[in-house]
Tab-separated table of C-alpha atoms (C1' of nucleotides) in Angstrom:
chain	number	residue	atom	x	y	z
A	1	MET	CA	8.408	90.021	178.114
A	2	ASP	CA	6.478	90.773	174.983
A	3	ARG	CA	5.153	94.246	175.041
A	4	LYS	CA	1.706	95.029	173.773
A	5	PRO	CA	1.068	96.662	170.393
A	6	ALA	CA	1.766	100.362	170.209
A	7	GLY	CA	-1.798	101.254	169.337
A	8	ARG	CA	-2.921	100.196	172.657
A	9	ASP	CA	-1.171	102.755	174.820
A	10	VAL	CA	-2.129	105.765	172.705
A	11	ALA	CA	-5.638	104.571	172.679
A	12	LEU	CA	-5.393	104.437	176.443
A	13	ASP	CA	-4.878	108.146	176.668
A	14	ALA	CA	-8.062	108.695	174.747
A	15	ILE	CA	-9.922	106.211	176.792
A	16	ALA	CA	-8.771	107.888	179.951
A	17	ASP	CA	-10.170	111.224	178.800
A	18	VAL	CA	-13.537	109.818	178.061
A	19	PHE	CA	-13.793	108.176	181.495
A	20	ARG	CA	-12.653	111.327	183.188
A	21	GLU	CA	-15.277	113.341	181.332
A	22	HIS	CA	-18.247	111.123	181.404
A	23	GLY	CA	-17.582	108.864	184.323
A	24	TYR	CA	-17.703	105.005	184.144
A	25	ASP	CA	-21.408	104.586	183.487
A	26	GLY	CA	-21.511	107.578	181.306
A	27	ALA	CA	-18.713	106.306	179.036
A	28	SER	CA	-20.293	104.175	176.169
A	29	LEU	CA	-18.513	102.075	173.735
A	30	THR	CA	-19.809	104.366	170.994
A	31	THR	CA	-18.126	107.285	172.603
A	32	LEU	CA	-14.961	105.338	173.360
A	33	SER	CA	-14.874	104.125	169.706
A	34	GLU	CA	-14.979	107.742	168.499
A	35	ALA	CA	-12.473	109.043	170.879
A	36	THR	CA	-9.986	106.393	169.993
A	37	GLY	CA	-10.627	106.194	166.063
A	38	LEU	CA	-11.054	102.468	166.640
A	39	GLY	CA	-14.160	100.542	165.836
A	40	LYS	CA	-16.013	98.841	168.711
A	41	ALA	CA	-14.737	95.469	167.464
A	42	SER	CA	-11.007	96.714	167.517
A	43	LEU	CA	-11.526	97.813	170.943
A	44	TYR	CA	-12.494	94.396	171.931
A	45	HIS	CA	-9.439	93.244	170.057
A	46	TYR	CA	-7.263	95.250	172.454
A	47	PHE	CA	-9.363	94.850	175.536
A	48	PRO	CA	-11.199	91.430	175.463
A	49	GLY	CA	-12.756	92.134	178.864
A	50	GLY	CA	-14.548	95.176	177.530
A	51	LYS	CA	-15.263	98.346	179.375
A	52	ALA	CA	-14.204	96.895	182.647
A	53	GLU	CA	-10.783	95.984	181.323
A	54	MET	CA	-10.342	99.436	179.707
A	55	ALA	CA	-10.954	101.101	182.952
A	56	ALA	CA	-8.636	98.725	184.856
A	57	GLU	CA	-5.811	99.408	182.264
A	58	VAL	CA	-6.632	103.106	182.515
A	59	PHE	CA	-5.855	102.880	186.287
A	60	ARG	CA	-2.612	101.187	185.684
A	61	HIS	CA	-1.693	103.645	183.029
A	62	ILE	CA	-2.553	106.778	184.945
A	63	GLY	CA	-0.906	105.260	187.983
A	64	VAL	CA	2.405	105.004	186.088
A	65	LYS	CA	2.087	108.566	184.775
A	66	ALA	CA	1.229	109.884	188.234
A	67	GLN	CA	4.238	108.266	189.729
A	68	SER	CA	6.796	109.380	187.269
A	69	SER	CA	5.508	112.937	186.855
A	70	VAL	CA	4.139	113.661	190.243
A	71	LEU	CA	5.173	111.299	193.031
A	72	ASP	CA	8.640	111.051	191.968
A	73	THR	CA	9.107	114.857	192.721
A	74	LEU	CA	8.978	113.816	196.393
A	75	GLN	CA	12.058	111.618	196.108
A	76	GLY	CA	15.737	112.616	196.278
A	77	GLY	CA	17.877	114.386	198.718
A	78	ASP	CA	16.316	117.872	198.837
A	79	SER	CA	14.642	119.355	201.941
A	80	PRO	CA	10.870	118.645	202.541
A	81	PRO	CA	9.967	122.177	201.613
A	82	VAL	CA	11.758	122.002	198.369
A	83	LYS	CA	10.326	118.638	197.627
A	84	LEU	CA	6.665	119.805	198.318
A	85	ARG	CA	7.059	122.828	196.183
A	86	ARG	CA	8.216	120.644	193.397
A	87	PHE	CA	5.222	118.434	194.108
A	88	ALA	CA	2.780	121.242	194.112
A	89	LYS	CA	4.027	122.357	190.748
A	90	ALA	CA	3.776	118.896	189.342
A	91	VAL	CA	0.250	118.466	190.685
A	92	SER	CA	-0.917	121.599	189.131
A	93	VAL	CA	0.425	120.654	185.722
A	94	PHE	CA	-0.897	117.039	186.125
A	95	TYR	CA	-4.509	118.390	186.564
A	96	LYS	CA	-4.117	120.902	183.940
A	97	HIS	CA	-4.210	123.781	186.502
A	98	GLY	CA	-7.674	122.814	187.733
A	99	ARG	CA	-9.278	122.185	184.297
A	100	MET	CA	-8.836	118.443	184.417
A	101	ASN	CA	-10.603	115.998	186.787
A	102	CYS	CA	-9.106	113.438	189.035
A	103	ILE	CA	-10.110	110.064	187.378
A	104	VAL	CA	-10.026	108.358	190.789
A	105	GLY	CA	-12.403	110.639	192.341
A	106	THR	CA	-14.547	110.512	189.222
A	107	MET	CA	-14.707	106.726	189.066
A	108	VAL	CA	-15.496	106.349	192.739
A	109	LEU	CA	-18.669	108.441	192.204
A	110	SER	CA	-19.821	107.433	188.859
A	111	GLY	CA	-20.199	103.468	188.903
A	112	GLY	CA	-16.628	102.163	189.259
A	113	GLY	CA	-16.462	102.434	192.992
A	114	LYS	CA	-17.390	98.907	193.657
A	115	LEU	CA	-15.836	97.445	190.511
A	116	PHE	CA	-12.412	98.766	191.024
A	117	GLU	CA	-12.349	99.110	194.819
A	118	GLU	CA	-8.898	97.551	195.322
A	119	GLN	CA	-7.141	99.630	192.626
A	120	LEU	CA	-8.857	102.880	193.745
A	121	LYS	CA	-7.708	102.067	197.445
A	122	SER	CA	-4.114	101.292	196.291
A	123	SER	CA	-3.912	104.505	194.250
A	124	VAL	CA	-4.991	106.587	197.099
A	125	GLU	CA	-2.563	104.761	199.371
A	126	ALA	CA	0.369	105.440	196.895
A	127	TRP	CA	-0.161	109.167	197.237
A	128	VAL	CA	-0.756	109.043	200.925
A	129	ALA	CA	2.442	106.948	201.560
A	130	ALA	CA	4.584	109.311	199.297
A	131	LEU	CA	3.311	112.490	200.987
A	132	ALA	CA	3.584	110.897	204.486
A	133	ALA	CA	7.187	109.851	203.913
A	134	VAL	CA	8.107	113.486	203.281
A	135	LEU	CA	6.235	114.767	206.385
A	136	ALA	CA	7.959	112.109	208.416
A	137	GLU	CA	11.225	113.317	207.228
A	138	ALA	CA	10.217	116.708	208.121
A	139	GLY	CA	9.676	115.541	211.762
A	140	PHE	CA	6.174	114.663	212.024
A	141	GLY	CA	5.226	111.487	213.930
A	142	ARG	CA	4.098	108.603	211.867
A	143	VAL	CA	0.351	109.015	212.666
A	144	ALA	CA	0.354	112.733	212.212
A	145	ALA	CA	2.115	112.411	208.806
A	146	ARG	CA	-0.334	110.021	207.472
A	147	GLN	CA	-3.240	112.105	208.619
A	148	ARG	CA	-1.757	115.340	206.976
A	149	ALA	CA	-1.188	113.369	203.921
A	150	GLU	CA	-4.783	112.215	203.752
A	151	ASP	CA	-6.081	115.655	204.570
A	152	THR	CA	-3.929	117.056	201.783
A	153	LEU	CA	-5.393	114.558	199.381
A	154	ALA	CA	-8.846	115.470	200.506
A	155	MET	CA	-8.248	119.098	199.839
A	156	LEU	CA	-7.030	118.326	196.321
A	157	GLN	CA	-9.985	116.248	195.598
A	158	GLY	CA	-12.379	118.920	196.976
A	159	ALA	CA	-10.658	121.787	195.263
A	160	LEU	CA	-11.052	119.828	191.985
A	161	ILE	CA	-14.706	119.255	192.444
A	162	VAL	CA	-15.347	122.872	193.510
A	163	SER	CA	-13.474	124.219	190.482
A	164	ARG	CA	-15.426	122.016	188.210
A	165	SER	CA	-18.732	122.762	189.711
A	166	SER	CA	-18.158	126.435	189.653
A	167	GLY	CA	-16.299	126.494	186.379
A	168	GLN	CA	-13.508	128.548	187.893
A	169	ALA	CA	-9.964	127.202	188.410
A	170	SER	CA	-9.210	129.607	191.209
A	171	PRO	CA	-10.293	127.325	194.085
A	172	PHE	CA	-7.889	124.691	192.822
A	173	LEU	CA	-5.015	127.096	192.031
A	174	ARG	CA	-5.311	128.616	195.439
A	175	MET	CA	-5.202	125.356	197.179
A	176	VAL	CA	-2.178	124.038	195.150
A	177	ARG	CA	-0.363	127.306	195.650
A	178	ALA	CA	-0.708	127.235	199.467
A	179	LEU	CA	-0.044	123.525	199.681
A	180	PRO	CA	3.698	123.375	200.365
A	181	GLU	CA	3.620	125.859	203.465
A	182	ASN	CA	0.214	124.429	204.484
A	183	MET	CA	1.386	120.902	204.776
A	184	LEU	CA	4.436	121.938	206.886
A	185	ALA	CA	2.564	124.533	208.986
A	186	VAL	CA	2.167	124.212	212.760
A	187	ASP	CA	-1.424	123.074	212.863
A	188	PRO	CA	-3.252	123.850	209.675
A	189	LEU	CA	-6.090	121.457	210.197
A	190	ARG	CA	-6.626	121.654	213.851
A	191	GLY	CA	-6.715	125.306	214.218
A	192	SER	CA	-4.290	127.540	215.954
A	193	GLN	CA	-5.036	128.053	219.583
A	194	ALA	CA	-2.613	130.882	219.818
A	195	ASN	CA	-4.681	133.275	217.833
A	196	PRO	CA	-8.324	133.192	218.712
A	197	ALA	CA	-9.109	136.607	217.410
A	198	PRO	CA	-9.376	136.607	213.716
A	199	PRO	CA	-7.608	139.313	211.710
A	200	ASN	CA	-9.282	141.871	209.537
A	201	GLY	CA	-7.607	140.795	206.343
A	202	SER	CA	-4.513	139.013	205.288
A	203	LYS	CA	-1.216	140.693	204.744
A	204	ARG	CA	-1.009	140.006	201.021
A	205	ARG	CA	-4.408	141.313	200.078
A	206	PRO	CA	-5.746	144.934	199.934
A	207	ALA	CA	-8.225	143.799	202.521
A	208	ARG	CA	-10.652	146.702	202.046
A	209	ALA	CA	-12.725	147.254	205.176
A	210	ALA	CA	-15.152	144.369	205.748
A	211	ASN	CA	-18.448	145.499	204.554
A	212	LYS	CA	-21.148	143.668	206.482
A	213	ARG	CA	-24.578	143.681	205.016
A	214	ALA	CA	-27.413	145.252	207.019
B	1	MET	CA	-51.238	126.412	196.579
B	2	ASP	CA	-52.315	122.855	196.183
B	3	ARG	CA	-49.599	120.678	197.699
B	4	LYS	CA	-48.426	117.647	196.040
B	5	PRO	CA	-49.668	114.089	197.017
B	6	ALA	CA	-48.006	112.593	200.043
B	7	GLY	CA	-46.436	109.690	198.307
B	8	ARG	CA	-44.225	111.942	196.263
B	9	ASP	CA	-42.211	113.286	199.075
B	10	VAL	CA	-41.456	109.871	200.851
B	11	ALA	CA	-40.620	108.455	197.378
B	12	LEU	CA	-38.176	111.383	196.969
B	13	ASP	CA	-36.074	110.346	199.923
B	14	ALA	CA	-35.578	106.798	198.340
B	15	ILE	CA	-34.962	108.290	195.015
B	16	ALA	CA	-32.249	110.553	196.567
B	17	ASP	CA	-30.554	107.602	198.063
B	18	VAL	CA	-30.354	105.729	194.708
B	19	PHE	CA	-28.888	108.866	192.924
B	20	ARG	CA	-26.393	109.329	195.737
B	21	GLU	CA	-25.217	105.708	195.696
B	22	HIS	CA	-25.273	105.098	191.946
B	23	GLY	CA	-24.834	108.491	190.384
B	24	TYR	CA	-27.087	109.945	187.679
B	25	ASP	CA	-26.148	107.693	184.872
B	26	GLY	CA	-26.030	104.695	187.155
B	27	ALA	CA	-29.418	105.113	188.679
B	28	SER	CA	-31.843	103.108	186.396
B	29	LEU	CA	-35.533	103.333	186.352
B	30	THR	CA	-35.587	99.649	187.428
B	31	THR	CA	-33.514	100.562	190.502
B	32	LEU	CA	-35.545	103.517	191.236
B	33	SER	CA	-38.664	101.472	191.002
B	34	GLU	CA	-37.532	99.016	193.462
B	35	ALA	CA	-36.222	101.519	195.819
B	36	THR	CA	-39.474	103.409	196.017
B	37	GLY	CA	-41.711	100.437	195.813
B	38	LEU	CA	-43.577	102.116	192.829
B	39	GLY	CA	-43.748	100.701	189.461
B	40	LYS	CA	-42.190	102.527	186.604
B	41	ALA	CA	-45.450	103.971	185.387
B	42	SER	CA	-46.250	105.219	188.834
B	43	LEU	CA	-42.980	107.042	188.860
B	44	TYR	CA	-43.929	108.696	185.720
B	45	HIS	CA	-47.159	109.672	187.297
B	46	TYR	CA	-45.340	111.590	189.873
B	47	PHE	CA	-42.646	112.802	187.676
B	48	PRO	CA	-43.713	113.199	184.100
B	49	GLY	CA	-40.414	114.376	183.107
B	50	GLY	CA	-38.743	111.084	183.922
B	51	LYS	CA	-35.349	110.692	185.492
B	52	ALA	CA	-34.214	114.279	184.849
B	53	GLU	CA	-37.385	115.526	186.579
B	54	MET	CA	-36.703	113.182	189.612
B	55	ALA	CA	-33.205	114.456	189.817
B	56	ALA	CA	-34.206	118.096	189.653
B	57	GLU	CA	-36.699	117.509	192.497
B	58	VAL	CA	-34.171	115.651	194.563
B	59	PHE	CA	-31.961	118.697	194.387
B	60	ARG	CA	-34.855	120.990	195.526
B	61	HIS	CA	-35.700	118.542	198.289
B	62	ILE	CA	-32.146	118.120	199.501
B	63	GLY	CA	-31.637	121.904	199.307
B	64	VAL	CA	-34.595	122.484	201.546
B	65	LYS	CA	-33.292	119.852	204.042
B	66	ALA	CA	-29.811	121.285	204.007
B	67	GLN	CA	-31.048	124.770	204.579
B	68	SER	CA	-33.156	123.917	207.603
B	69	SER	CA	-30.935	121.392	209.243
B	70	VAL	CA	-27.453	122.766	208.390
B	71	LEU	CA	-27.365	126.286	207.028
B	72	ASP	CA	-29.887	127.687	209.490
B	73	THR	CA	-27.357	126.647	212.177
B	74	LEU	CA	-25.377	129.707	210.948
B	75	GLN	CA	-28.219	132.170	211.630
B	76	GLY	CA	-28.964	133.884	214.922
B	77	GLY	CA	-27.259	136.118	217.352
B	78	ASP	CA	-24.589	133.886	218.657
B	79	SER	CA	-20.838	134.553	218.183
B	80	PRO	CA	-19.138	133.122	214.949
B	81	PRO	CA	-17.277	130.301	216.909
B	82	VAL	CA	-20.477	129.182	218.360
B	83	LYS	CA	-22.284	129.217	215.016
B	84	LEU	CA	-19.514	127.228	213.349
B	85	ARG	CA	-19.365	124.728	216.057
B	86	ARG	CA	-23.242	124.073	215.617
B	87	PHE	CA	-22.649	124.068	211.871
B	88	ALA	CA	-19.966	121.363	212.060
B	89	LYS	CA	-22.027	119.182	214.336
B	90	ALA	CA	-24.990	119.603	211.881
B	91	VAL	CA	-22.742	118.760	208.975
B	92	SER	CA	-21.410	115.611	210.552
B	93	VAL	CA	-25.035	114.454	211.176
B	94	PHE	CA	-26.268	115.505	207.775
B	95	TYR	CA	-23.661	113.262	205.987
B	96	LYS	CA	-24.028	110.421	208.496
B	97	HIS	CA	-20.604	111.040	209.977
B	98	GLY	CA	-18.854	110.290	206.746
B	99	ARG	CA	-20.839	107.309	205.611
B	100	MET	CA	-23.104	109.259	203.246
B	101	ASN	CA	-22.153	110.916	200.052
B	102	CYS	CA	-22.810	114.411	199.050
B	103	ILE	CA	-25.365	114.222	196.298
B	104	VAL	CA	-24.113	117.416	194.577
B	105	GLY	CA	-20.575	116.169	194.224
B	106	THR	CA	-21.811	112.908	193.065
B	107	MET	CA	-24.015	114.310	190.398
B	108	VAL	CA	-21.366	116.620	189.084
B	109	LEU	CA	-19.087	113.630	188.451
B	110	SER	CA	-21.661	111.097	187.279
B	111	GLY	CA	-23.597	112.416	184.318
B	112	GLY	CA	-25.663	115.308	185.773
B	113	GLY	CA	-23.068	117.899	185.708
B	114	LYS	CA	-24.172	119.464	182.420
B	115	LEU	CA	-27.854	118.733	182.899
B	116	PHE	CA	-28.266	120.522	186.323
B	117	GLU	CA	-25.443	122.948	186.012
B	118	GLU	CA	-27.497	125.917	187.268
B	119	GLN	CA	-29.061	123.995	190.159
B	120	LEU	CA	-25.654	122.676	191.195
B	121	LYS	CA	-24.095	126.007	190.990
B	122	SER	CA	-26.766	127.731	193.094
B	123	SER	CA	-26.460	124.908	195.590
B	124	VAL	CA	-22.791	125.570	196.066
B	125	GLU	CA	-23.385	129.185	196.133
B	126	ALA	CA	-25.958	128.896	199.003
B	127	TRP	CA	-23.344	127.080	201.269
B	128	VAL	CA	-20.633	129.595	200.144
B	129	ALA	CA	-22.813	132.522	200.969
B	130	ALA	CA	-23.950	131.281	204.294
B	131	LEU	CA	-20.494	130.550	205.487
B	132	ALA	CA	-18.974	133.643	204.055
B	133	ALA	CA	-21.471	135.738	205.945
B	134	VAL	CA	-20.362	134.317	209.185
B	135	LEU	CA	-16.696	134.837	208.317
B	136	ALA	CA	-17.541	138.365	207.384
B	137	GLU	CA	-19.275	138.808	210.749
B	138	ALA	CA	-16.059	137.462	212.164
B	139	GLY	CA	-14.059	140.285	210.708
B	140	PHE	CA	-12.770	138.914	207.515
B	141	GLY	CA	-12.868	140.931	204.315
B	142	ARG	CA	-15.500	140.116	201.776
B	143	VAL	CA	-13.004	138.349	199.361
B	144	ALA	CA	-11.217	136.483	201.967
B	145	ALA	CA	-14.416	135.354	203.553
B	146	ARG	CA	-15.682	133.955	200.292
B	147	GLN	CA	-12.359	132.280	199.683
B	148	ARG	CA	-12.344	130.646	203.039
B	149	ALA	CA	-15.882	129.495	202.496
B	150	GLU	CA	-15.055	127.860	199.181
B	151	ASP	CA	-12.062	126.334	200.619
B	152	THR	CA	-14.054	124.919	203.519
B	153	LEU	CA	-16.503	123.257	201.077
B	154	ALA	CA	-13.742	121.901	199.024
B	155	MET	CA	-12.293	120.254	202.222
B	156	LEU	CA	-15.603	118.892	203.075
B	157	GLN	CA	-16.075	117.368	199.578
B	158	GLY	CA	-12.572	115.984	199.375
B	159	ALA	CA	-12.878	114.477	202.911
B	160	LEU	CA	-16.166	112.673	201.921
B	161	ILE	CA	-14.563	111.320	198.786
B	162	VAL	CA	-11.407	110.206	200.589
B	163	SER	CA	-13.444	108.641	203.316
B	164	ARG	CA	-15.543	106.803	200.652
B	165	SER	CA	-12.534	105.642	198.713
B	166	SER	CA	-10.797	104.308	201.694
B	167	GLY	CA	-13.704	102.929	203.501
B	168	GLN	CA	-12.825	104.746	206.655
B	169	ALA	CA	-14.730	107.680	208.128
B	170	SER	CA	-11.880	109.014	209.994
B	171	PRO	CA	-10.618	111.651	207.334
B	172	PHE	CA	-14.135	113.124	207.353
B	173	LEU	CA	-14.478	113.118	211.090
B	174	ARG	CA	-11.122	114.732	211.616
B	175	MET	CA	-11.957	117.439	209.057
B	176	VAL	CA	-15.368	118.293	210.550
B	177	ARG	CA	-13.998	118.362	214.009
B	178	ALA	CA	-11.281	120.656	213.100
B	179	LEU	CA	-13.607	122.892	210.927
B	180	PRO	CA	-14.589	125.514	213.360
B	181	GLU	CA	-11.143	126.525	214.677
B	182	ASN	CA	-9.671	126.097	211.242
B	183	MET	CA	-12.099	128.428	209.588
B	184	LEU	CA	-11.233	131.183	212.110
B	185	ALA	CA	-7.584	130.487	212.417
B	186	VAL	CA	-5.138	133.028	211.134
B	187	ASP	CA	-4.074	131.697	207.843
B	188	PRO	CA	-4.969	127.958	207.608
B	189	LEU	CA	-4.759	127.893	203.911
B	190	ARG	CA	-1.867	130.056	203.202
B	191	GLY	CA	0.562	128.677	205.744
B	192	SER	CA	1.875	130.587	208.607
B	193	GLN	CA	5.052	132.369	207.910
B	194	ALA	CA	5.722	132.668	211.624
B	195	ASN	CA	6.795	129.022	212.250
B	196	PRO	CA	8.928	127.717	209.293
B	197	ALA	CA	10.290	124.961	211.428
B	198	PRO	CA	7.803	122.045	211.769
B	199	PRO	CA	7.301	120.481	215.370
B	200	ASN	CA	7.976	117.099	216.285
B	201	GLY	CA	4.337	116.218	217.169
B	202	SER	CA	1.309	118.140	218.051
B	203	LYS	CA	0.500	118.942	221.496
B	204	ARG	CA	-2.469	116.676	221.789
B	205	ARG	CA	-0.982	113.556	220.553
B	206	PRO	CA	1.635	111.217	222.238
B	207	ALA	CA	3.897	111.913	219.222
B	208	ARG	CA	6.285	109.229	219.597
B	209	ALA	CA	9.746	110.051	218.090
B	210	ALA	CA	9.475	110.204	214.405
B	211	ASN	CA	10.808	106.925	213.062
B	212	LYS	CA	12.154	107.539	209.695
B	213	ARG	CA	12.967	104.640	207.577
B	214	ALA	CA	16.471	103.785	206.256
C	1	DG	C1'	-5.978	94.483	163.029
C	2	DT	C1'	-9.877	96.763	161.429
C	3	DC	C1'	-14.149	96.870	159.482
C	4	DT	C1'	-19.573	95.935	158.832
C	5	DA	C1'	-23.417	93.634	160.451
C	6	DT	C1'	-26.038	91.945	163.969
C	7	DA	C1'	-27.274	89.486	168.092
C	8	DA	C1'	-28.709	89.885	172.934
C	9	DC	C1'	-29.912	92.712	176.404
C	10	DG	C1'	-31.291	96.617	179.299
C	11	DG	C1'	-32.427	101.423	179.334
C	12	DG	C1'	-36.136	105.091	179.386
C	13	DA	C1'	-40.645	105.987	178.354
C	14	DT	C1'	-45.882	105.000	177.178
C	15	DA	C1'	-50.537	102.819	176.530
C	16	DG	C1'	-54.304	101.199	178.469
C	17	DA	C1'	-56.679	98.078	181.916
C	18	DC	C1'	-58.135	98.106	186.532
D	1	DG	C1'	-52.944	105.825	191.308
D	2	DT	C1'	-50.994	101.590	190.293
D	3	DC	C1'	-50.261	97.727	187.524
D	4	DT	C1'	-48.867	94.723	183.230
D	5	DA	C1'	-47.503	94.739	178.788
D	6	DT	C1'	-45.095	96.858	175.324
D	7	DC	C1'	-42.429	100.052	172.106
D	8	DC	C1'	-38.097	102.049	170.735
D	9	DC	C1'	-33.523	102.791	171.166
D	10	DG	C1'	-28.906	102.753	172.808
D	11	DT	C1'	-25.671	99.581	174.772
D	12	DT	C1'	-22.483	95.690	175.331
D	13	DA	C1'	-20.650	92.160	172.912
D	14	DT	C1'	-19.682	88.850	168.961
D	15	DA	C1'	-19.294	86.902	164.230
D	16	DG	C1'	-17.230	87.020	160.133
D	17	DA	C1'	-15.492	89.485	155.822
D	18	DC	C1'	-11.438	91.836	154.275
DNA sequence: GTCTATAACGGGATAGAC
DNA sequence: GTCTATCCCGTTATAGAC
């Protein structure tokens, strides 16, 4: 199998950054040209299919990176809690601790949703399957495991968006820090029937007396 | 105060739909013209500032609708659990039970992020403040209440994206159904230290024996 | 392989008739 | 207020020199 010229893969990183930052519709060939240092014609040399092919290749490229640097942390003989802690660390690094967007979420909402429906779906599926496998290993039923995995991805996506909107990384950091215990907790997304009365502060925070207004 | 012509507000609904569906960059004047039934020049009659003004007005418009049909459910003398259940119902309706995007999240990722930074931030702030007020009323400390409110919004955003990506409403519906109890639960986002061992199925599901592979 | 130049097209925005 | 016609510019995409 003849591998593609070396320039292509390094260009792909720059291209990915542009799509992540500006979305699919917002990424112009001019911008892509500047970001890669290649002229427009050169881009078409590497990607005859134009912008659409660039985006498709970016998905492939990111998918491979995500697999090796994030999802693979869920493999191996360690216990589920250990795996999930590794995973959470890797996720935080992968998204630059909340400062970098998820390109999948970005594409879905910025013009690539219809165009790359299949790739986006299978990307989500890869993450769900990997997480669900660990949860199943931890003792959750098949359906419950998949639901928890989906919910976890949703929280990740949402935390990234909120962090971006507000310009603060803290929502993402909080989410990713709580992720391992949260995923294995008894009923994190269904509420705990055991404790209907809310506490007046958590045990790890100073929890000054609640000052209600008025 | 002279109120604007009637055609403007009905056009605004169609315009909002276009932005929600295609994002800011993806919404062309041609599309907007077709969706509203107005010619381009007529659109400029109503919105001299062009597309940017349309988007800005859409935010205002949606903000008012969100306030009256969703956030106002958190007002009144009822108990926090009652308010949050009302809120969850309203949210589900507001987003067409997972089939409709959040325009704020969409805009952030589709070209309007820089342009409408202030409006987007204040929109998020309105939701956070409204939810945090209820949580404070429920006894949470000021900081914890805001964090929980942020986390809830993040989950909502993420659930909408995952639902859209996967084409299934179930992640969103699950999230919104669990929202009231989840928000008041002891430590939903920080994991419960009391139960390190995961159960083998939840109490409300058949929970067939976990079938691990291999 | 990479460049300059340019074609073909669609975008946002305006003018002016009605 | 709404329309048709038009302008200007940026965009995608290609041709052809080097």
